[in-house]
Amino acid sequence: MDSAEYERKIASRFAAFDQDHNGSIDREDFSRAAAAVLAEFSVTARSDKGQAVYIGAEAFWQGMAGIADVDGDQRVSREEFVTGAAKRLRDNPERFGEIARPFLHAVYAVADEDGRGVTPEAAARVMRALGIEGRLADGAAAALDADSDGRISEREVLAGFAAYCVTPEQPR
């Protein structure tokens, strides 16, 4: 795959982060994502789990901004996202997973409703809350259950998320 094709695929991931569809990613997009997940699982923002999701969203925003907000305007444009992901993360998708880890860990705790791991159904609910279309969310969530045991481990979530965000293929 050539560099231009890779950058086009990475640009398609931009829309998932641009929660308000205003053409840039900013702190508010991460707050909207946190609120959407909490609402989906009826978790209050003031609860310990709710606070952890918001703190994780802020940490994720800070990591994203640190990698991609080249002009320092506290917004990541589509071009900055493509450039940041393609040039800084292509050879190190684990780095993207690391900046997302606090948010994903907190969301995982919300979606793990019985303490035995996140089900594919719960993972799909998270994805739909974040704006991913239903059937696509269902398929992606099922694919995250790599060992087909009916539960998605936090490790599987982190690996799948990093792979999706910075590599051209869907998570397996």
mmCIF file with all atom_site columns, C-alpha atoms in Angstrom:
data_model
loop_
_atom_site.group_PDB
_atom_site.id
_atom_site.type_symbol
_atom_site.label_atom_id
_atom_site.label_alt_id
_atom_site.label_comp_id
_atom_site.label_asym_id
_atom_site.label_entity_id
_atom_site.label_seq_id
_atom_site.pdbx_PDB_ins_code
_atom_site.Cartn_x
_atom_site.Cartn_y
_atom_site.Cartn_z
_atom_site.occupancy
_atom_site.B_iso_or_equiv
_atom_site.pdbx_formal_charge
_atom_site.auth_seq_id
_atom_site.auth_comp_id
_atom_site.auth_asym_id
_atom_site.auth_atom_id
_atom_site.pdbx_PDB_model_num
ATOM 1   C CA . MET A 1 1   ? 0.000   0.000   0.000  1.00 0.00 ? 1   MET A CA 1
ATOM 2   C CA . ASP A 1 2   ? 1.448   3.357   -0.968 1.00 0.00 ? 2   ASP A CA 1
ATOM 3   C CA . SER A 1 3   ? 1.673   6.343   1.342  1.00 0.00 ? 3   SER A CA 1
ATOM 4   C CA . ALA A 1 4   ? -1.153  8.287   -0.327 1.00 0.00 ? 4   ALA A CA 1
ATOM 5   C CA . GLU A 1 5   ? -3.567  5.367   0.020  1.00 0.00 ? 5   GLU A CA 1
ATOM 6   C CA . TYR A 1 6   ? -2.540  4.903   3.655  1.00 0.00 ? 6   TYR A CA 1
ATOM 7   C CA . GLU A 1 7   ? -3.163  8.594   4.379  1.00 0.00 ? 7   GLU A CA 1
ATOM 8   C CA . ARG A 1 8   ? -6.626  8.379   2.752  1.00 0.00 ? 8   ARG A CA 1
ATOM 9   C CA . LYS A 1 9   ? -7.528  5.455   4.998  1.00 0.00 ? 9   LYS A CA 1
ATOM 10  C CA . ILE A 1 10  ? -6.281  7.257   8.088  1.00 0.00 ? 10  ILE A CA 1
ATOM 11  C CA . ALA A 1 11  ? -8.317  10.332  7.090  1.00 0.00 ? 11  ALA A CA 1
ATOM 12  C CA . SER A 1 12  ? -11.435 8.172   7.124  1.00 0.00 ? 12  SER A CA 1
ATOM 13  C CA . ARG A 1 13  ? -10.824 7.552   10.854 1.00 0.00 ? 13  ARG A CA 1
ATOM 14  C CA . PHE A 1 14  ? -10.951 11.304  11.470 1.00 0.00 ? 14  PHE A CA 1
ATOM 15  C CA . ALA A 1 15  ? -14.759 11.381  11.326 1.00 0.00 ? 15  ALA A CA 1
ATOM 16  C CA . ALA A 1 16  ? -15.054 9.027   14.291 1.00 0.00 ? 16  ALA A CA 1
ATOM 17  C CA . PHE A 1 17  ? -13.170 11.487  16.478 1.00 0.00 ? 17  PHE A CA 1
ATOM 18  C CA . ASP A 1 18  ? -14.972 14.581  15.151 1.00 0.00 ? 18  ASP A CA 1
ATOM 19  C CA . GLN A 1 19  ? -18.058 13.950  17.293 1.00 0.00 ? 19  GLN A CA 1
ATOM 20  C CA . ASP A 1 20  ? -19.705 17.305  16.507 1.00 0.00 ? 20  ASP A CA 1
ATOM 21  C CA . HIS A 1 21  ? -18.823 17.103  12.787 1.00 0.00 ? 21  HIS A CA 1
ATOM 22  C CA . ASN A 1 22  ? -17.381 20.617  12.689 1.00 0.00 ? 22  ASN A CA 1
ATOM 23  C CA . GLY A 1 23  ? -14.282 19.647  10.702 1.00 0.00 ? 23  GLY A CA 1
ATOM 24  C CA . SER A 1 24  ? -11.820 19.522  13.586 1.00 0.00 ? 24  SER A CA 1
ATOM 25  C CA . ILE A 1 25  ? -11.143 17.447  16.675 1.00 0.00 ? 25  ILE A CA 1
ATOM 26  C CA . ASP A 1 26  ? -10.988 19.260  19.983 1.00 0.00 ? 26  ASP A CA 1
ATOM 27  C CA . ARG A 1 27  ? -11.415 18.715  23.707 1.00 0.00 ? 27  ARG A CA 1
ATOM 28  C CA . GLU A 1 28  ? -15.202 19.008  23.372 1.00 0.00 ? 28  GLU A CA 1
ATOM 29  C CA . ASP A 1 29  ? -15.285 16.032  20.992 1.00 0.00 ? 29  ASP A CA 1
ATOM 30  C CA . PHE A 1 30  ? -13.668 13.886  23.673 1.00 0.00 ? 30  PHE A CA 1
ATOM 31  C CA . SER A 1 31  ? -16.108 15.182  26.298 1.00 0.00 ? 31  SER A CA 1
ATOM 32  C CA . ARG A 1 32  ? -19.015 14.359  23.972 1.00 0.00 ? 32  ARG A CA 1
ATOM 33  C CA . ALA A 1 33  ? -17.654 10.853  23.508 1.00 0.00 ? 33  ALA A CA 1
ATOM 34  C CA . ALA A 1 34  ? -17.381 10.399  27.277 1.00 0.00 ? 34  ALA A CA 1
ATOM 35  C CA . ALA A 1 35  ? -20.926 11.664  27.821 1.00 0.00 ? 35  ALA A CA 1
ATOM 36  C CA . ALA A 1 36  ? -22.322 9.412   25.086 1.00 0.00 ? 36  ALA A CA 1
ATOM 37  C CA . VAL A 1 37  ? -20.754 6.281   26.573 1.00 0.00 ? 37  VAL A CA 1
ATOM 38  C CA . LEU A 1 38  ? -21.916 7.139   30.082 1.00 0.00 ? 38  LEU A CA 1
ATOM 39  C CA . ALA A 1 39  ? -25.455 7.806   28.860 1.00 0.00 ? 39  ALA A CA 1
ATOM 40  C CA . GLU A 1 40  ? -25.536 4.492   26.971 1.00 0.00 ? 40  GLU A CA 1
ATOM 41  C CA . PHE A 1 41  ? -24.733 2.588   30.156 1.00 0.00 ? 41  PHE A CA 1
ATOM 42  C CA . SER A 1 42  ? -26.719 4.858   32.518 1.00 0.00 ? 42  SER A CA 1
ATOM 43  C CA . VAL A 1 43  ? -23.616 5.814   34.485 1.00 0.00 ? 43  VAL A CA 1
ATOM 44  C CA . THR A 1 44  ? -23.591 9.257   36.072 1.00 0.00 ? 44  THR A CA 1
ATOM 45  C CA . ALA A 1 45  ? -20.749 11.667  35.394 1.00 0.00 ? 45  ALA A CA 1
ATOM 46  C CA . ARG A 1 46  ? -20.244 12.229  39.122 1.00 0.00 ? 46  ARG A CA 1
ATOM 47  C CA . SER A 1 47  ? -19.740 8.543   39.901 1.00 0.00 ? 47  SER A CA 1
ATOM 48  C CA . ASP A 1 48  ? -16.242 7.104   40.206 1.00 0.00 ? 48  ASP A CA 1
ATOM 49  C CA . LYS A 1 49  ? -16.627 5.350   36.853 1.00 0.00 ? 49  LYS A CA 1
ATOM 50  C CA . GLY A 1 50  ? -18.030 8.494   35.251 1.00 0.00 ? 50  GLY A CA 1
ATOM 51  C CA . GLN A 1 51  ? -15.159 10.610  36.533 1.00 0.00 ? 51  GLN A CA 1
ATOM 52  C CA . ALA A 1 52  ? -12.665 8.038   35.283 1.00 0.00 ? 52  ALA A CA 1
ATOM 53  C CA . VAL A 1 53  ? -14.189 8.201   31.792 1.00 0.00 ? 53  VAL A CA 1
ATOM 54  C CA . TYR A 1 54  ? -13.949 12.007  31.718 1.00 0.00 ? 54  TYR A CA 1
ATOM 55  C CA . ILE A 1 55  ? -10.391 11.966  33.084 1.00 0.00 ? 55  ILE A CA 1
ATOM 56  C CA . GLY A 1 56  ? -9.476  9.333   30.492 1.00 0.00 ? 56  GLY A CA 1
ATOM 57  C CA . ALA A 1 57  ? -11.087 11.410  27.733 1.00 0.00 ? 57  ALA A CA 1
ATOM 58  C CA . GLU A 1 58  ? -9.030  14.431  28.786 1.00 0.00 ? 58  GLU A CA 1
ATOM 59  C CA . ALA A 1 59  ? -5.831  12.365  28.842 1.00 0.00 ? 59  ALA A CA 1
ATOM 60  C CA . PHE A 1 60  ? -6.676  11.007  25.386 1.00 0.00 ? 60  PHE A CA 1
ATOM 61  C CA . TRP A 1 61  ? -7.277  14.534  24.106 1.00 0.00 ? 61  TRP A CA 1
ATOM 62  C CA . GLN A 1 62  ? -3.970  15.711  25.557 1.00 0.00 ? 62  GLN A CA 1
ATOM 63  C CA . GLY A 1 63  ? -2.137  12.817  23.906 1.00 0.00 ? 63  GLY A CA 1
ATOM 64  C CA . MET A 1 64  ? -3.864  13.435  20.580 1.00 0.00 ? 64  MET A CA 1
ATOM 65  C CA . ALA A 1 65  ? -3.130  17.138  20.719 1.00 0.00 ? 65  ALA A CA 1
ATOM 66  C CA . GLY A 1 66  ? 0.485   16.453  21.650 1.00 0.00 ? 66  GLY A CA 1
ATOM 67  C CA . ILE A 1 67  ? 0.943   14.267  18.598 1.00 0.00 ? 67  ILE A CA 1
ATOM 68  C CA . ALA A 1 68  ? -1.147  16.065  16.018 1.00 0.00 ? 68  ALA A CA 1
ATOM 69  C CA . ASP A 1 69  ? -1.918  19.714  16.968 1.00 0.00 ? 69  ASP A CA 1
ATOM 70  C CA . VAL A 1 70  ? 1.008   21.155  15.072 1.00 0.00 ? 70  VAL A CA 1
ATOM 71  C CA . ASP A 1 71  ? -0.128  24.802  15.175 1.00 0.00 ? 71  ASP A CA 1
ATOM 72  C CA . GLY A 1 72  ? -1.071  24.716  18.878 1.00 0.00 ? 72  GLY A CA 1
ATOM 73  C CA . ASP A 1 73  ? -4.613  26.057  18.387 1.00 0.00 ? 73  ASP A CA 1
ATOM 74  C CA . GLN A 1 74  ? -6.173  23.346  20.604 1.00 0.00 ? 74  GLN A CA 1
ATOM 75  C CA . ARG A 1 75  ? -7.873  21.778  17.573 1.00 0.00 ? 75  ARG A CA 1
ATOM 76  C CA . VAL A 1 76  ? -6.701  18.989  15.332 1.00 0.00 ? 76  VAL A CA 1
ATOM 77  C CA . SER A 1 77  ? -7.611  19.575  11.720 1.00 0.00 ? 77  SER A CA 1
ATOM 78  C CA . ARG A 1 78  ? -8.136  16.730  9.287  1.00 0.00 ? 78  ARG A CA 1
ATOM 79  C CA . GLU A 1 79  ? -4.734  17.506  7.773  1.00 0.00 ? 79  GLU A CA 1
ATOM 80  C CA . GLU A 1 80  ? -3.044  17.522  11.181 1.00 0.00 ? 80  GLU A CA 1
ATOM 81  C CA . PHE A 1 81  ? -4.693  14.208  12.047 1.00 0.00 ? 81  PHE A CA 1
ATOM 82  C CA . VAL A 1 82  ? -3.576  12.594  8.800  1.00 0.00 ? 82  VAL A CA 1
ATOM 83  C CA . THR A 1 83  ? -0.069  13.971  9.147  1.00 0.00 ? 83  THR A CA 1
ATOM 84  C CA . GLY A 1 84  ? 0.180   13.104  12.845 1.00 0.00 ? 84  GLY A CA 1
ATOM 85  C CA . ALA A 1 85  ? -1.122  9.575   12.431 1.00 0.00 ? 85  ALA A CA 1
ATOM 86  C CA . ALA A 1 86  ? 0.686   8.804   9.202  1.00 0.00 ? 86  ALA A CA 1
ATOM 87  C CA . LYS A 1 87  ? 4.072   10.257  10.081 1.00 0.00 ? 87  LYS A CA 1
ATOM 88  C CA . ARG A 1 88  ? 4.310   9.691   13.826 1.00 0.00 ? 88  ARG A CA 1
ATOM 89  C CA . LEU A 1 89  ? 2.275   6.571   14.449 1.00 0.00 ? 89  LEU A CA 1
ATOM 90  C CA . ARG A 1 90  ? 2.393   4.400   11.349 1.00 0.00 ? 90  ARG A CA 1
ATOM 91  C CA . ASP A 1 91  ? 5.426   2.463   12.500 1.00 0.00 ? 91  ASP A CA 1
ATOM 92  C CA . ASN A 1 92  ? 4.352   2.472   16.151 1.00 0.00 ? 92  ASN A CA 1
ATOM 93  C CA . PRO A 1 93  ? 0.600   1.811   16.563 1.00 0.00 ? 93  PRO A CA 1
ATOM 94  C CA . GLU A 1 94  ? 1.240   0.860   20.181 1.00 0.00 ? 94  GLU A CA 1
ATOM 95  C CA . ARG A 1 95  ? 1.975   4.554   20.848 1.00 0.00 ? 95  ARG A CA 1
ATOM 96  C CA . PHE A 1 96  ? -1.558  5.420   19.802 1.00 0.00 ? 96  PHE A CA 1
ATOM 97  C CA . GLY A 1 97  ? -2.851  2.683   22.076 1.00 0.00 ? 97  GLY A CA 1
ATOM 98  C CA . GLU A 1 98  ? -0.885  4.183   24.934 1.00 0.00 ? 98  GLU A CA 1
ATOM 99  C CA . ILE A 1 99  ? -2.416  7.644   24.566 1.00 0.00 ? 99  ILE A CA 1
ATOM 100 C CA . ALA A 1 100 ? -5.873  6.066   24.350 1.00 0.00 ? 100 ALA A CA 1
ATOM 101 C CA . ARG A 1 101 ? -5.297  3.651   27.266 1.00 0.00 ? 101 ARG A CA 1
ATOM 102 C CA . PRO A 1 102 ? -6.730  5.808   30.131 1.00 0.00 ? 102 PRO A CA 1
ATOM 103 C CA . PHE A 1 103 ? -9.951  6.438   28.191 1.00 0.00 ? 103 PHE A CA 1
ATOM 104 C CA . LEU A 1 104 ? -10.287 2.875   26.946 1.00 0.00 ? 104 LEU A CA 1
ATOM 105 C CA . HIS A 1 105 ? -9.575  1.486   30.425 1.00 0.00 ? 105 HIS A CA 1
ATOM 106 C CA . ALA A 1 106 ? -12.319 3.653   31.926 1.00 0.00 ? 106 ALA A CA 1
ATOM 107 C CA . VAL A 1 107 ? -14.800 2.852   29.140 1.00 0.00 ? 107 VAL A CA 1
ATOM 108 C CA . TYR A 1 108 ? -13.957 -0.826  29.541 1.00 0.00 ? 108 TYR A CA 1
ATOM 109 C CA . ALA A 1 109 ? -14.858 -0.608  33.240 1.00 0.00 ? 109 ALA A CA 1
ATOM 110 C CA . VAL A 1 110 ? -18.215 0.954   32.344 1.00 0.00 ? 110 VAL A CA 1
ATOM 111 C CA . ALA A 1 111 ? -18.998 -1.627  29.640 1.00 0.00 ? 111 ALA A CA 1
ATOM 112 C CA . ASP A 1 112 ? -17.906 -4.603  31.793 1.00 0.00 ? 112 ASP A CA 1
ATOM 113 C CA . GLU A 1 113 ? -21.251 -4.818  33.510 1.00 0.00 ? 113 GLU A CA 1
ATOM 114 C CA . ASP A 1 114 ? -20.686 -8.082  35.378 1.00 0.00 ? 114 ASP A CA 1
ATOM 115 C CA . GLY A 1 115 ? -16.938 -7.945  36.067 1.00 0.00 ? 115 GLY A CA 1
ATOM 116 C CA . ARG A 1 116 ? -16.171 -10.860 33.740 1.00 0.00 ? 116 ARG A CA 1
ATOM 117 C CA . GLY A 1 117 ? -15.078 -8.868  30.695 1.00 0.00 ? 117 GLY A CA 1
ATOM 118 C CA . VAL A 1 118 ? -16.869 -6.917  28.022 1.00 0.00 ? 118 VAL A CA 1
ATOM 119 C CA . THR A 1 119 ? -19.259 -8.864  25.833 1.00 0.00 ? 119 THR A CA 1
ATOM 120 C CA . PRO A 1 120 ? -19.336 -8.204  22.094 1.00 0.00 ? 120 PRO A CA 1
ATOM 121 C CA . GLU A 1 121 ? -22.840 -6.793  22.610 1.00 0.00 ? 121 GLU A CA 1
ATOM 122 C CA . ALA A 1 122 ? -21.573 -4.259  25.162 1.00 0.00 ? 122 ALA A CA 1
ATOM 123 C CA . ALA A 1 123 ? -18.640 -3.341  22.911 1.00 0.00 ? 123 ALA A CA 1
ATOM 124 C CA . ALA A 1 124 ? -21.093 -2.732  20.062 1.00 0.00 ? 124 ALA A CA 1
ATOM 125 C CA . ARG A 1 125 ? -23.146 -0.480  22.357 1.00 0.00 ? 125 ARG A CA 1
ATOM 126 C CA . VAL A 1 126 ? -20.013 1.571   23.052 1.00 0.00 ? 126 VAL A CA 1
ATOM 127 C CA . MET A 1 127 ? -19.273 1.862   19.339 1.00 0.00 ? 127 MET A CA 1
ATOM 128 C CA . ARG A 1 128 ? -22.838 2.876   18.502 1.00 0.00 ? 128 ARG A CA 1
ATOM 129 C CA . ALA A 1 129 ? -22.736 5.481   21.284 1.00 0.00 ? 129 ALA A CA 1
ATOM 130 C CA . LEU A 1 130 ? -19.630 6.872   19.614 1.00 0.00 ? 130 LEU A CA 1
ATOM 131 C CA . GLY A 1 131 ? -21.440 7.177   16.292 1.00 0.00 ? 131 GLY A CA 1
ATOM 132 C CA . ILE A 1 132 ? -20.531 3.961   14.488 1.00 0.00 ? 132 ILE A CA 1
ATOM 133 C CA . GLU A 1 133 ? -23.416 2.548   12.444 1.00 0.00 ? 133 GLU A CA 1
ATOM 134 C CA . GLY A 1 134 ? -25.136 -0.485  13.993 1.00 0.00 ? 134 GLY A CA 1
ATOM 135 C CA . ARG A 1 135 ? -24.107 -3.349  11.703 1.00 0.00 ? 135 ARG A CA 1
ATOM 136 C CA . LEU A 1 136 ? -20.556 -2.048  11.404 1.00 0.00 ? 136 LEU A CA 1
ATOM 137 C CA . ALA A 1 137 ? -20.364 -1.746  15.205 1.00 0.00 ? 137 ALA A CA 1
ATOM 138 C CA . ASP A 1 138 ? -21.708 -5.280  15.624 1.00 0.00 ? 138 ASP A CA 1
ATOM 139 C CA . GLY A 1 139 ? -19.166 -6.721  13.186 1.00 0.00 ? 139 GLY A CA 1
ATOM 140 C CA . ALA A 1 140 ? -16.242 -4.822  14.663 1.00 0.00 ? 140 ALA A CA 1
ATOM 141 C CA . ALA A 1 141 ? -17.218 -5.821  18.204 1.00 0.00 ? 141 ALA A CA 1
ATOM 142 C CA . ALA A 1 142 ? -17.452 -9.491  17.220 1.00 0.00 ? 142 ALA A CA 1
ATOM 143 C CA . ALA A 1 143 ? -14.029 -9.253  15.577 1.00 0.00 ? 143 ALA A CA 1
ATOM 144 C CA . LEU A 1 144 ? -12.527 -7.927  18.824 1.00 0.00 ? 144 LEU A CA 1
ATOM 145 C CA . ASP A 1 145 ? -13.332 -11.217 20.548 1.00 0.00 ? 145 ASP A CA 1
ATOM 146 C CA . ALA A 1 146 ? -10.191 -12.760 19.078 1.00 0.00 ? 146 ALA A CA 1
ATOM 147 C CA . ASP A 1 147 ? -10.407 -15.998 21.041 1.00 0.00 ? 147 ASP A CA 1
ATOM 148 C CA . SER A 1 148 ? -14.193 -16.361 20.507 1.00 0.00 ? 148 SER A CA 1
ATOM 149 C CA . ASP A 1 149 ? -14.893 -16.881 24.202 1.00 0.00 ? 149 ASP A CA 1
ATOM 150 C CA . GLY A 1 150 ? -17.782 -14.408 24.294 1.00 0.00 ? 150 GLY A CA 1
ATOM 151 C CA . ARG A 1 151 ? -15.750 -11.854 26.230 1.00 0.00 ? 151 ARG A CA 1
ATOM 152 C CA . ILE A 1 152 ? -13.408 -9.161  25.007 1.00 0.00 ? 152 ILE A CA 1
ATOM 153 C CA . SER A 1 153 ? -10.361 -8.569  27.167 1.00 0.00 ? 153 SER A CA 1
ATOM 154 C CA . GLU A 1 154 ? -8.983  -5.115  27.761 1.00 0.00 ? 154 GLU A CA 1
ATOM 155 C CA . ARG A 1 155 ? -5.878  -6.191  25.861 1.00 0.00 ? 155 ARG A CA 1
ATOM 156 C CA . GLU A 1 156 ? -8.028  -7.120  22.857 1.00 0.00 ? 156 GLU A CA 1
ATOM 157 C CA . VAL A 1 157 ? -9.749  -3.723  23.026 1.00 0.00 ? 157 VAL A CA 1
ATOM 158 C CA . LEU A 1 158 ? -6.454  -1.832  23.137 1.00 0.00 ? 158 LEU A CA 1
ATOM 159 C CA . ALA A 1 159 ? -4.912  -3.827  20.302 1.00 0.00 ? 159 ALA A CA 1
ATOM 160 C CA . GLY A 1 160 ? -8.013  -3.546  18.130 1.00 0.00 ? 160 GLY A CA 1
ATOM 161 C CA . PHE A 1 161 ? -8.406  0.166   18.719 1.00 0.00 ? 161 PHE A CA 1
ATOM 162 C CA . ALA A 1 162 ? -4.772  0.936   17.963 1.00 0.00 ? 162 ALA A CA 1
ATOM 163 C CA . ALA A 1 163 ? -4.854  -1.210  14.833 1.00 0.00 ? 163 ALA A CA 1
ATOM 164 C CA . TYR A 1 164 ? -8.027  0.415   13.556 1.00 0.00 ? 164 TYR A CA 1
ATOM 165 C CA . CYS A 1 165 ? -6.885  3.974   14.201 1.00 0.00 ? 165 CYS A CA 1
ATOM 166 C CA . VAL A 1 166 ? -3.399  3.851   12.759 1.00 0.00 ? 166 VAL A CA 1
ATOM 167 C CA . THR A 1 167 ? -3.343  0.966   10.315 1.00 0.00 ? 167 THR A CA 1
ATOM 168 C CA . PRO A 1 168 ? -5.357  0.534   7.152  1.00 0.00 ? 168 PRO A CA 1
ATOM 169 C CA . GLU A 1 169 ? -7.017  -2.780  7.986  1.00 0.00 ? 169 GLU A CA 1
ATOM 170 C CA . GLN A 1 170 ? -9.957  -3.395  10.323 1.00 0.00 ? 170 GLN A CA 1
ATOM 171 C CA . PRO A 1 171 ? -9.088  -5.103  13.624 1.00 0.00 ? 171 PRO A CA 1
ATOM 172 C CA . ARG A 1 172 ? -9.111  -8.854  13.428 1.00 0.00 ? 172 ARG A CA 1
#
